[in-house]
Each structure stands twice: as C-alpha cells, then as structure tokens.
Coordinates of C-alpha atoms in Angstrom, one line a residue:
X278 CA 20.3 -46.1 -14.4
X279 CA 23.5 -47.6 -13.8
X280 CA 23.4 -51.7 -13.4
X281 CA 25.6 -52.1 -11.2
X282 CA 26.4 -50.4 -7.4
X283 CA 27.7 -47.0 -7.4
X284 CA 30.7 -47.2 -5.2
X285 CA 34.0 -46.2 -6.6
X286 CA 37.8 -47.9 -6.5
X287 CA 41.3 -45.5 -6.6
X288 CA 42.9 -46.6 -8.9
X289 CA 47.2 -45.8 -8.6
X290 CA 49.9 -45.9 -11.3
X291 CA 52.7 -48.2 -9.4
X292 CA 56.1 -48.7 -11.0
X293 CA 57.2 -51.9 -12.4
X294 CA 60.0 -54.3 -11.6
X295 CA 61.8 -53.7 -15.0
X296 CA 60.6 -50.1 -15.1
X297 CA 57.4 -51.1 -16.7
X298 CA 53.8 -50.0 -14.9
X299 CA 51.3 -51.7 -13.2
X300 CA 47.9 -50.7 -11.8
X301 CA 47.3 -51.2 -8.3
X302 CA 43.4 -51.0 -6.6
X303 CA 42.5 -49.8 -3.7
X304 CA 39.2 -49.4 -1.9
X305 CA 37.6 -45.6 -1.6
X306 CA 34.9 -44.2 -0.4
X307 CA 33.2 -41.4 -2.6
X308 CA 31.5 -38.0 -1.0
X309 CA 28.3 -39.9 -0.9
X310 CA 29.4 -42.9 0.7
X311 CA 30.4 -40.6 3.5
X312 CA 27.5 -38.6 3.7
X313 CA 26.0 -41.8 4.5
X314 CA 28.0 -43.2 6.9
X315 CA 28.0 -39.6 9.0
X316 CA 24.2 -40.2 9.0
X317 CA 24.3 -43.6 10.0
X318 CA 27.2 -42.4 13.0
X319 CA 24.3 -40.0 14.2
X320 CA 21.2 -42.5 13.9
X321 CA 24.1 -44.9 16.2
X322 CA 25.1 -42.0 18.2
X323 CA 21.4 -41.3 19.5
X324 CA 20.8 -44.6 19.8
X325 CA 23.7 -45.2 21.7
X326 CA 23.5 -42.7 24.3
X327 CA 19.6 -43.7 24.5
X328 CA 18.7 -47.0 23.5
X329 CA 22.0 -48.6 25.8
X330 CA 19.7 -47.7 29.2
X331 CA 15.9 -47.9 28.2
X332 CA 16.2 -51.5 29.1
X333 CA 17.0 -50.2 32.3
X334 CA 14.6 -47.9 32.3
X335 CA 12.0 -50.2 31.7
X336 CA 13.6 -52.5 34.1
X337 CA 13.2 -50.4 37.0
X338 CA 9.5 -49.6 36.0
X339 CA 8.9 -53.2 36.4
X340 CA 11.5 -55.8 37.1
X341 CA 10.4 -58.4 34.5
X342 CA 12.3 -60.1 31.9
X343 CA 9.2 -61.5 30.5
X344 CA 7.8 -57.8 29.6
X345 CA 11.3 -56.6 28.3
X346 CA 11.3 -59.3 26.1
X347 CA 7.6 -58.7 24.8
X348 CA 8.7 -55.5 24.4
X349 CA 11.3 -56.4 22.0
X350 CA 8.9 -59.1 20.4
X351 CA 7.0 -55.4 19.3
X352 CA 9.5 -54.3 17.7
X353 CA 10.2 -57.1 15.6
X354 CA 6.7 -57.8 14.5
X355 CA 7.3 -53.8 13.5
X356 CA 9.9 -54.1 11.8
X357 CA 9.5 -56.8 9.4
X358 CA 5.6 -54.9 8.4
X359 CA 7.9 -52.4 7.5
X360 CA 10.4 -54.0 5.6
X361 CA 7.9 -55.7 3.4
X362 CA 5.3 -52.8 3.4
X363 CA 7.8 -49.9 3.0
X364 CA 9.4 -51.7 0.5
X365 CA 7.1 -50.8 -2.1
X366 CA 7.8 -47.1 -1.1
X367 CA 11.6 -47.3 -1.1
X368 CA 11.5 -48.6 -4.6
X369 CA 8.9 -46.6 -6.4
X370 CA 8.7 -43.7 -4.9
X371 CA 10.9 -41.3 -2.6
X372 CA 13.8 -44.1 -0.3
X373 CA 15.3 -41.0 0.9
X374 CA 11.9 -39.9 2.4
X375 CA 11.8 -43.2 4.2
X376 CA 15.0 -42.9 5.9
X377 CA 13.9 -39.5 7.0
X378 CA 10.8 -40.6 8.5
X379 CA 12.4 -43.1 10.4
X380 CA 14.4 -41.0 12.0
X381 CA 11.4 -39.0 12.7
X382 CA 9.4 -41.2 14.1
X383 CA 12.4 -42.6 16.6
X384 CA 12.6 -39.3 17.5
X385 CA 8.8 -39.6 18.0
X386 CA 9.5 -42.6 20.5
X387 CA 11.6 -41.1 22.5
X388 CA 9.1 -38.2 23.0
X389 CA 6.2 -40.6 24.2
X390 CA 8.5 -42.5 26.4
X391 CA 9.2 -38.7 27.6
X392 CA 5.9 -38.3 28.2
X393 CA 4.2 -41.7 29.5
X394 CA 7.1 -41.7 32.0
X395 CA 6.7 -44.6 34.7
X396 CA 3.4 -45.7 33.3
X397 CA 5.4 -46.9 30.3
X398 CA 4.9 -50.3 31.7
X399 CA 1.3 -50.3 30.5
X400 CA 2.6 -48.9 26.8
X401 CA 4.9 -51.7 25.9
X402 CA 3.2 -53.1 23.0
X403 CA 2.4 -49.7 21.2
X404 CA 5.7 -48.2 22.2
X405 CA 7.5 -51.0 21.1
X406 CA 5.3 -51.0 17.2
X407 CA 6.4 -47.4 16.6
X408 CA 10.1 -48.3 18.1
X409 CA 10.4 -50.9 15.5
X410 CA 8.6 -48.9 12.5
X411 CA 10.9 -46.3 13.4
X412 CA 14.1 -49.1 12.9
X413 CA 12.8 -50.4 10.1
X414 CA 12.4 -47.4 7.4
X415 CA 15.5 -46.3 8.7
X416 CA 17.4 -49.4 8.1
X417 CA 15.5 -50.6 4.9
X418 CA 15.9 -47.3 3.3
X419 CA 19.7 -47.0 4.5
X420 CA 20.5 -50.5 3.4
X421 CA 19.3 -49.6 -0.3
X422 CA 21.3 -46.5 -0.5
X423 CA 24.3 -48.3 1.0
X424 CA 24.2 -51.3 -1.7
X425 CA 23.7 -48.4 -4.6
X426 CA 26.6 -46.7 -3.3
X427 CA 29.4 -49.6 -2.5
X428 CA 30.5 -52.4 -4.7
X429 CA 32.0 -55.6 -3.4
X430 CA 35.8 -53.9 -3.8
X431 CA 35.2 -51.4 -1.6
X432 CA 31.9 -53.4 0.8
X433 CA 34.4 -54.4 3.4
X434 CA 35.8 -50.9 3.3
X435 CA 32.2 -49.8 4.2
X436 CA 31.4 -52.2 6.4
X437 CA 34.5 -51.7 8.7
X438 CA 33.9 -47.9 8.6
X439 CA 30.5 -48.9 10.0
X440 CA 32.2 -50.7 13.1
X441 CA 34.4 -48.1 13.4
X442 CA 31.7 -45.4 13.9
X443 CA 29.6 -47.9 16.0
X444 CA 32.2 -48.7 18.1
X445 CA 33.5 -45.1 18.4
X446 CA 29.9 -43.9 19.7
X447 CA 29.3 -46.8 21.5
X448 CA 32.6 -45.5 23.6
X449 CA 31.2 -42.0 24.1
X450 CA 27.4 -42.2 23.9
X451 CA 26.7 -44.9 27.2
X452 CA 29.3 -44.2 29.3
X453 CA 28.5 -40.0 28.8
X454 CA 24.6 -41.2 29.7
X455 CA 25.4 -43.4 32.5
X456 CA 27.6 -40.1 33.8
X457 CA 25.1 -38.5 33.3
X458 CA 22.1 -40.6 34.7
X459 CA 24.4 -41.0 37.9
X460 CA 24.8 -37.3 38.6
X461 CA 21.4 -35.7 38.3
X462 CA 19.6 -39.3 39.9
X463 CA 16.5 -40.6 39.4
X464 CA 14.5 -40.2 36.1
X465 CA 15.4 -36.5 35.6
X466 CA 19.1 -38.0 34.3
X467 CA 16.9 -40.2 31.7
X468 CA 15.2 -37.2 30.3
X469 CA 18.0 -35.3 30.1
X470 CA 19.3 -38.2 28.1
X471 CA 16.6 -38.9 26.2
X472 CA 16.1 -35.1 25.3
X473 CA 19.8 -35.3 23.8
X474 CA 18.7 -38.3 21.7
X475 CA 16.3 -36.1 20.0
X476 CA 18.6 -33.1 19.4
X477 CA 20.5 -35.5 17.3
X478 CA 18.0 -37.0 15.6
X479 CA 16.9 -33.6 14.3
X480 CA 20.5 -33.1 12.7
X481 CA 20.5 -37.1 11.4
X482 CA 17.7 -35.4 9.3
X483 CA 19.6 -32.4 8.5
X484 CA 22.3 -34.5 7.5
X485 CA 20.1 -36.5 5.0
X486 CA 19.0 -33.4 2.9
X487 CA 22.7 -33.8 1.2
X488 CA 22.3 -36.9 0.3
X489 CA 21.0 -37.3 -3.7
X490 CA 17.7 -38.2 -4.4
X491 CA 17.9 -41.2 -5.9
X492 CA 16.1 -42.9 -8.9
X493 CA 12.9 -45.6 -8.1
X494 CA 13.8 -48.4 -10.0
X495 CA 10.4 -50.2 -11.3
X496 CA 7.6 -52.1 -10.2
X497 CA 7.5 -53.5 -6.7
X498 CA 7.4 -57.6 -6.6
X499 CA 5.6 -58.4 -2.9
X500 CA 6.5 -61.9 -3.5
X501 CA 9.9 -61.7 -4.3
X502 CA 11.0 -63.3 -1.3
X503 CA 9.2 -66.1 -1.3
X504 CA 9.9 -66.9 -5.2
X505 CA 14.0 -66.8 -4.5
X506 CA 13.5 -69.1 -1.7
X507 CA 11.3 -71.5 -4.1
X508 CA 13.7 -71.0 -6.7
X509 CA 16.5 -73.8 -6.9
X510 CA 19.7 -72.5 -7.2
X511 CA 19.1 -69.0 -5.6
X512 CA 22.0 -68.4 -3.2
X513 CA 19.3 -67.0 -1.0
X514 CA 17.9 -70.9 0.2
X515 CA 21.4 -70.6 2.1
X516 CA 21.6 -67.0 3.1
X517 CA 18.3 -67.0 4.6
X518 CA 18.7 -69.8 6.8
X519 CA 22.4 -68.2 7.4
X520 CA 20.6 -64.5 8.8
X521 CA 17.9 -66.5 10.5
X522 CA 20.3 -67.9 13.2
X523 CA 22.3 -64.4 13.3
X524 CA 19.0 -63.2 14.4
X525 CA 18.4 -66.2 16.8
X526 CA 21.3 -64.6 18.7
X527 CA 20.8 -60.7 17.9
X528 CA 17.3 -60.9 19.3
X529 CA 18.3 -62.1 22.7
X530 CA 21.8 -60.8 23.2
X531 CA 20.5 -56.8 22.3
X532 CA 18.6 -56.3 25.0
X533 CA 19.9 -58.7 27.7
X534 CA 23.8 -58.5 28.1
X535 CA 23.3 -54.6 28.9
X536 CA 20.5 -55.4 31.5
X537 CA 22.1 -58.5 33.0
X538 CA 25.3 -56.1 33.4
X539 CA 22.8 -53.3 35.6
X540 CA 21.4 -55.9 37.4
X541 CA 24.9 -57.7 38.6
X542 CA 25.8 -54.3 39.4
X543 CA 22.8 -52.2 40.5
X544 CA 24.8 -48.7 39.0
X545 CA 24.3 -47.4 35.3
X546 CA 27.4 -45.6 35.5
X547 CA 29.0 -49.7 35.5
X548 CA 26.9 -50.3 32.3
X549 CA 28.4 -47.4 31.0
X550 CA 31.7 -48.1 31.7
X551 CA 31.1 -51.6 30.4
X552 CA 29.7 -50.5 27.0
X553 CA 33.0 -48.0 27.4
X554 CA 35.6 -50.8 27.5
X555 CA 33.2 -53.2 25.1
X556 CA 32.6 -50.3 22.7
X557 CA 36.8 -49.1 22.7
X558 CA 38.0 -52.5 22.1
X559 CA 35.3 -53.1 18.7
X560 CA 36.6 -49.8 17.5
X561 CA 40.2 -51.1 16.8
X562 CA 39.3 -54.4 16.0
X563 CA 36.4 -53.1 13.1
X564 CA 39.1 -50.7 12.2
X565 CA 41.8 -53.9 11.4
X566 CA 39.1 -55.9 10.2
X567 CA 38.3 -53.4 7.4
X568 CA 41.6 -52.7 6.9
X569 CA 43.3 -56.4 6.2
X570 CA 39.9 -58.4 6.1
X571 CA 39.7 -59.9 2.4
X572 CA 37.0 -61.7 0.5
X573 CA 39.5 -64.7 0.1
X574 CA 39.6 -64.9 4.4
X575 CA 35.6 -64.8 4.7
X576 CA 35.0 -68.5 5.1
X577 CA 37.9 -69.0 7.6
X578 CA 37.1 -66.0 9.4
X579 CA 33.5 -66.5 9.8
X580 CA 33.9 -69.7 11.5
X581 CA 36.7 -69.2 13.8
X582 CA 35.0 -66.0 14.7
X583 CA 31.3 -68.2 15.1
X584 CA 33.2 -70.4 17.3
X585 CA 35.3 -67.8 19.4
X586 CA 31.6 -66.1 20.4
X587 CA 30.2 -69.1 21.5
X588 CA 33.2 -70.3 23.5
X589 CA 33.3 -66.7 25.6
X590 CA 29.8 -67.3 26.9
X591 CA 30.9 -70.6 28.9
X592 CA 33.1 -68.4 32.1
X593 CA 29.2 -67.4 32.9
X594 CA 28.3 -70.9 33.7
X595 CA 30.8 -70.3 37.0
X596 CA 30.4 -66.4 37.7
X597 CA 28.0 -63.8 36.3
X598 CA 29.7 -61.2 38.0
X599 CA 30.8 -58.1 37.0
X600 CA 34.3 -59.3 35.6
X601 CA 33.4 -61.9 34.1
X602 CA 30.8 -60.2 32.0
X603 CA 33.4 -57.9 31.0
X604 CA 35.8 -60.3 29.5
X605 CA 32.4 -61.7 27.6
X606 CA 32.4 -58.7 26.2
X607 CA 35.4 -58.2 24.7
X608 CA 35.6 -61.5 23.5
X609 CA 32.5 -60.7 21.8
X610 CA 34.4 -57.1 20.6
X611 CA 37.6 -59.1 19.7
X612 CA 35.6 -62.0 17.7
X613 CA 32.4 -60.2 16.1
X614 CA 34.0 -58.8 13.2
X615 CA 35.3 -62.0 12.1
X616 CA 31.6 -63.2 11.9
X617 CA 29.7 -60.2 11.3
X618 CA 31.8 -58.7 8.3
X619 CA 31.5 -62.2 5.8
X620 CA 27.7 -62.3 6.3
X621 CA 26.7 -58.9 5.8
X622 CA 29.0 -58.4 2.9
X623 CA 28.4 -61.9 1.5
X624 CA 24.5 -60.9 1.7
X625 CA 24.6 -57.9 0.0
X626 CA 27.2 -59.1 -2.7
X627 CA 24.8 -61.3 -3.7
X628 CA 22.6 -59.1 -4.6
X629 CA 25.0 -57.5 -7.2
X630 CA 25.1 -61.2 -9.2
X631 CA 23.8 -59.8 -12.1
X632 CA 21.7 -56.6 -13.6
X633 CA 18.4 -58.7 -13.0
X634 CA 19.3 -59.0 -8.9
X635 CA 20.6 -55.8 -8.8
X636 CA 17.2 -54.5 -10.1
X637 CA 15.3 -56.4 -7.6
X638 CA 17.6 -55.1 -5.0
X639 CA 15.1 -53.3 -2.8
X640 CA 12.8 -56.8 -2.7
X641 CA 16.0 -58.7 -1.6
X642 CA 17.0 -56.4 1.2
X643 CA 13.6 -57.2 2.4
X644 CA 14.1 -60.8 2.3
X645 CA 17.6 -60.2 4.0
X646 CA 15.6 -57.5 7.0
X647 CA 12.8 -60.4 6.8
X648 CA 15.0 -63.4 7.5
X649 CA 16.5 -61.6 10.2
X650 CA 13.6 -60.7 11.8
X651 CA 12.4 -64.1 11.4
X652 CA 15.5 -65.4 13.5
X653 CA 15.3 -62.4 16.2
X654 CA 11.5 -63.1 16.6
X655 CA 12.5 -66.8 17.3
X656 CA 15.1 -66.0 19.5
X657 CA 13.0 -63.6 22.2
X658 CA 10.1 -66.3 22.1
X659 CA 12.1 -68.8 23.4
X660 CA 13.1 -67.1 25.5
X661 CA 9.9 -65.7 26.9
X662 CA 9.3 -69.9 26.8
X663 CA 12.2 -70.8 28.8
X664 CA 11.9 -68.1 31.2
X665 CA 8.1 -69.0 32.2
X666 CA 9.8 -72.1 32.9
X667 CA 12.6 -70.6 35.0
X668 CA 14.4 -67.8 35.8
X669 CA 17.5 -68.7 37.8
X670 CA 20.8 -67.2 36.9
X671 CA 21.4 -70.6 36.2
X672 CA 18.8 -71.1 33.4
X673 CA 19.2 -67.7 31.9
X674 CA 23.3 -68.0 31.3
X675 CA 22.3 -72.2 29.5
X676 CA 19.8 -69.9 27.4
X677 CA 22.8 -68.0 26.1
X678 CA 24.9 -70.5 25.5
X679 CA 22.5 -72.6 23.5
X680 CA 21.6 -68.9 21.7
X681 CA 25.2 -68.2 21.4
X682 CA 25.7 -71.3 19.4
X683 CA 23.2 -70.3 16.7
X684 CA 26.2 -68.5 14.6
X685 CA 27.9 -71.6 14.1
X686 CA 25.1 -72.6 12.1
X687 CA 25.0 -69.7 10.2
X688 CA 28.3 -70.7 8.8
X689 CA 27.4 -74.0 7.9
X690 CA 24.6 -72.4 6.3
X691 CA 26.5 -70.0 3.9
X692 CA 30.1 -71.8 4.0
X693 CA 29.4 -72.9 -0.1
X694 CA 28.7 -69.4 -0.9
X695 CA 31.8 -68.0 0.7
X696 CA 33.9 -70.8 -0.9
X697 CA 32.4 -69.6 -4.1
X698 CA 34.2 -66.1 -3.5

C-alpha cells in the first residue's frame, strides 16, 4: 500500500527565460477522483431536490420548531454511532460497501417517509436515526476514499469541484421540486419528489460499482480519538475545537434558514427560487475559490470569510422578510468558501503528516465526523433551550447571530495550524 494519498499532479515542461526549462505543477484530478465526485453530485443531487423541502414537509405536519429540531438532534446522535461504529468496517473490511449502504438506506428513508405520510409526526425519532445512519456511512466512507485519492496539491482542487457540483444541483434540484410541488399541490407534488430522489439514489449506487475496491489498511483503534486529543502536540487539540464550532453553526443553520424562508413566504416555489439564486451565486464563487484559492491565503481567508458570515446575519435584526433573507444568503454564498475551503482542507491535510497518520486515517476522519457532530449536536440543543424560552422572530434571528458567530472561533481555534502552512 502506498503511504501517502493517491491524488495525482500534471506536471508541464515550460520554457525558460534563457532558453533553459523549468517544470511547472498544476493540480489534476485522476479518473477516480471523478468517479467520485460524480457520485458525490448524485448523493447532493437527491438530496437537493429532497432534503431542501422535508423541513417543510414536516413543518406543515406540525408547525413546531421544537420537533424539527429533535428531529435533527436524531440524526446527529445517528451519525456520530456511525462514524465511530462503522469505522471499524470502513477500515478492515469492504469502505466501498459502506458508501453503498448509505446510499441505500437514504433511499430507505425516503421510502418510509413515503409511506408513514402525515403521521410522520409521530416517527421523528426513528426516522431521523435511519436519516442520520444513512448520512453517516455515506459520508464516512466517502471522506476515506476522498483523502486516499487527493493530496494537498490538488485538495483545494477537490474541494472547489465539490462546491461547484453542490452549488450546480443546489440551482436545479429545489427550485425544479418547488416547481414541482406548486403544480401538482398538496402532498402528491412531495411524492413525486421524493420518488425522484430514489431514482437517483439507485444510479448513485450504480455509479459506485466503478469505483476500485480499495485495500483495508489494519487494525481498527476505537480510541484513537480520544488518545490524539490527550496527546500534546497533536494538531488535532486545535482542529477539534476548530470543527466543533463549524458544527455549532451547521447544526442550526441546515435546517432553519430554508424553513424560516417558507414560513416568511407561505409558497415552496419562493424556497426554491431562493435556494436558486443562493445555490447560482455559490457555484461561481466555489468555482474561483478552487481556482485562485492557495494554501498560503488560508489563514487570511478563513477569517475575513468567518467574519463576513456573521456580519450578514445582522439586516435580520430589522426585517426577516423575504428580501432580506435573500441578500443573507448570498452573503453567506459570496463568503462560505473563504471559510469552508481552509478548514476542510486544513483537516484532512493533517491527516497526511506522516505514514503513521496516514495509516490511522479512517480513525481520524472519525474524530473529524465526531467533533462535528459534537458541535451540530450543541448547536440544535440550544436551540431547542432557547426556544422553550421564546419563540419570537425576535429571539430566533439573536439565536442566529450568537450561532453565526461560532466560526470566528473556529479560526482562532486553528489560526497556528494554518500559519504553519
């Protein structure tokens, strides 16, 4: 087995100023590195066109931001069981297999919710365990075969190319639902949409049968986590603090803007158009960002792109109307790039120190998934807290702000490592 990531870097043969040569690099992505992200477009794609309204969906089953919330809180007790659980599997045995099953079994979802229809309100909790099992073989398993296909040249690269196809779907997929959803009315349009979801699930799979099998890689170490955070000098005591308060955010901000959105406007085909405009605007800026953003720009980047989300939140103390949560979000599709791309390269560059991290690779995406769901899971309880409290418009848009500042501290968090760069 190779000790280092599998990604590949063209190399060109450029002409010198006194006629001599010089060799000039340049980021690429190999066959399998695209193989992957067309699965990853189609796990996004689905999820898009799907996942962008069941918030609604459960919304108009029971208009409660406390059970929403719970719902979520499923999902990430879920998902970090099966990070640390499926961990063992993705490393010793078959990670390919694990990425397939969690496609499956979102597929699965979707079927049930199909099924229990308007008494989904009294299947939050198990709907929301299989939900987040579902998320987390996918993204455990895909997060292995991405780190043993990239290197840190061409990360970035990736990384953008991710955006790219996130924002590209996230431009189709809601605004073709909410189309949708609006002309056949009612909860016909959501199994339509949902049924559509599961078509492309089925090729997601497809898709993953061309992928190589690759090689386990040893023993599984449960404890891992725990022994790089007690270990002095691991760069994980400040990237797990750093994904913690990414999480804080995440774990609010998924499932709220998109509701808050339907319920200024009372019309999915408005959330739609929103995620439209949101989604459009990501798509060129992911696209520039992995185009021109560097290593040596991380630390610069991260913060003035920390700072710029938190300051777009503050027009919602005046006006949560429909306007203003559009320019929100595309502030937030301007400025997320800046911040997202440093942490999740940082993270998994990290991880490619030396032979003996790369070899524990699978054991420190699980600490990475873990310290995320750590920070997501904080994030929904306060605000299931604050909310039994209050639930003015009022309360909910000082909840976000204090949320939207939890970024900032991720920088201060991880600034040394990115210096380090």
């Amino acid at each position: 087995m190779n000790s280092f990531p599998l990604g590949h870097v063209k190399t060109e043969r450029m002409s010198g100023i006194k006629g001599g040569t010089y060799l000039k690099t340049t980021a690429h992505l190999d066959r399998q590195s695209q193989l992957l992200l067309a699965v990853n477009g189609l796990f996004v794609l689905a999820g898009a066109l799907s996942g962008t309204f069941l918030h609604v969906y459960l919304w108009k089953s029971k208009q409660d931001y406390a059970m929403i919330a719970w719902f979520s809180v499923a999902q990430q007790i879920a998902v970090g069981l099966s990070f640390w659980i499926g961990g063992k599997w993705v490393k010793q045995y078959n990670k390919m297999n694990a990425l397939r099953a969690g496609v499956v079994l979102t597929g699965v979802f979707y079927l049930l919710v199909l099924w229990v229809s308007s008494n989904i309100v009294h299947w939050i909790w198990p709907l929301g365990l299989l939900l987040g099992l579902a998320i987390g073989l996918f993204w455990l398993a895909f997060n292995v075969v991405y780190f043993e296909v990239t290197d840190r040249k061409n990360r970035d690269l990736f990384n953008g190319w991710v955006g790219l196809l996130s924002s590209f779907t996230g431009i189709i997929g809601p605004w073709f639902s909410g189309l949708l959803i609006t002309w056949l009315k009612g909860d016909k349009g959501y199994r339509v949409v949902f049924t559509i979801s599961l078509v492309i699930y089925a090729l997601c799979v497809v898709f993953s049968f061309f992928l190589k099998k690759r090689k386990s890689s040893g023993a599984y170490h449960w404890m891992e986590p725990i022994t790089q955070l007690r270990s002095k000098g691991s760069p994980w005591r400040l990237m797990t603090p750093g994904l913690i308060t990414q999480g804080v955010r995440e774990g609010v901000f998924a499932f709220l803007i998109g509701l808050l959105v339907f319920v200024a406007t009372k019309q999915e085909a408005k959330l739609g158009q929103f995620t439209l405009i949101t989604s459009a605007i990501s798509l060129l800026t992911y696209w520039l960002a992995g185009k021109w953003y560097k290593p040596r720009f991380r630390n610069a980047g991260m913060f003035a792109g920390a700072l710029l989300l938190w300051i777009v939140i503050i027009p919602l103390l005046w006006n949560t109307g429909y306007g203003t949560f559009l320019i929100f979000g595309i502030g937030t599709a301007v400025f997320m790039p800046l911040y997202i791309l440093p942490m999740t390269s940082s993270g998994f560059d990290i991880m490619g120190t030396n032979p003996e991290t790369v070899e524990k690779r699978v054991e420190l995406v699980v600490l990475r998934e873990l310290s995320l769901m750590v920070g997501r899971f904080v994030g929904t309880l306060i605000f299931i807290i604050v909310l039994s409290i209050s639930k003015t418009p009022m309360t909910i848009t000082i909840l976000m702000l204090a949320l939207g500042a939890a970024p900032i501290a991720g920088w201060m968090f991880v600034r040394k490592l990115l210096k380090t760069e």
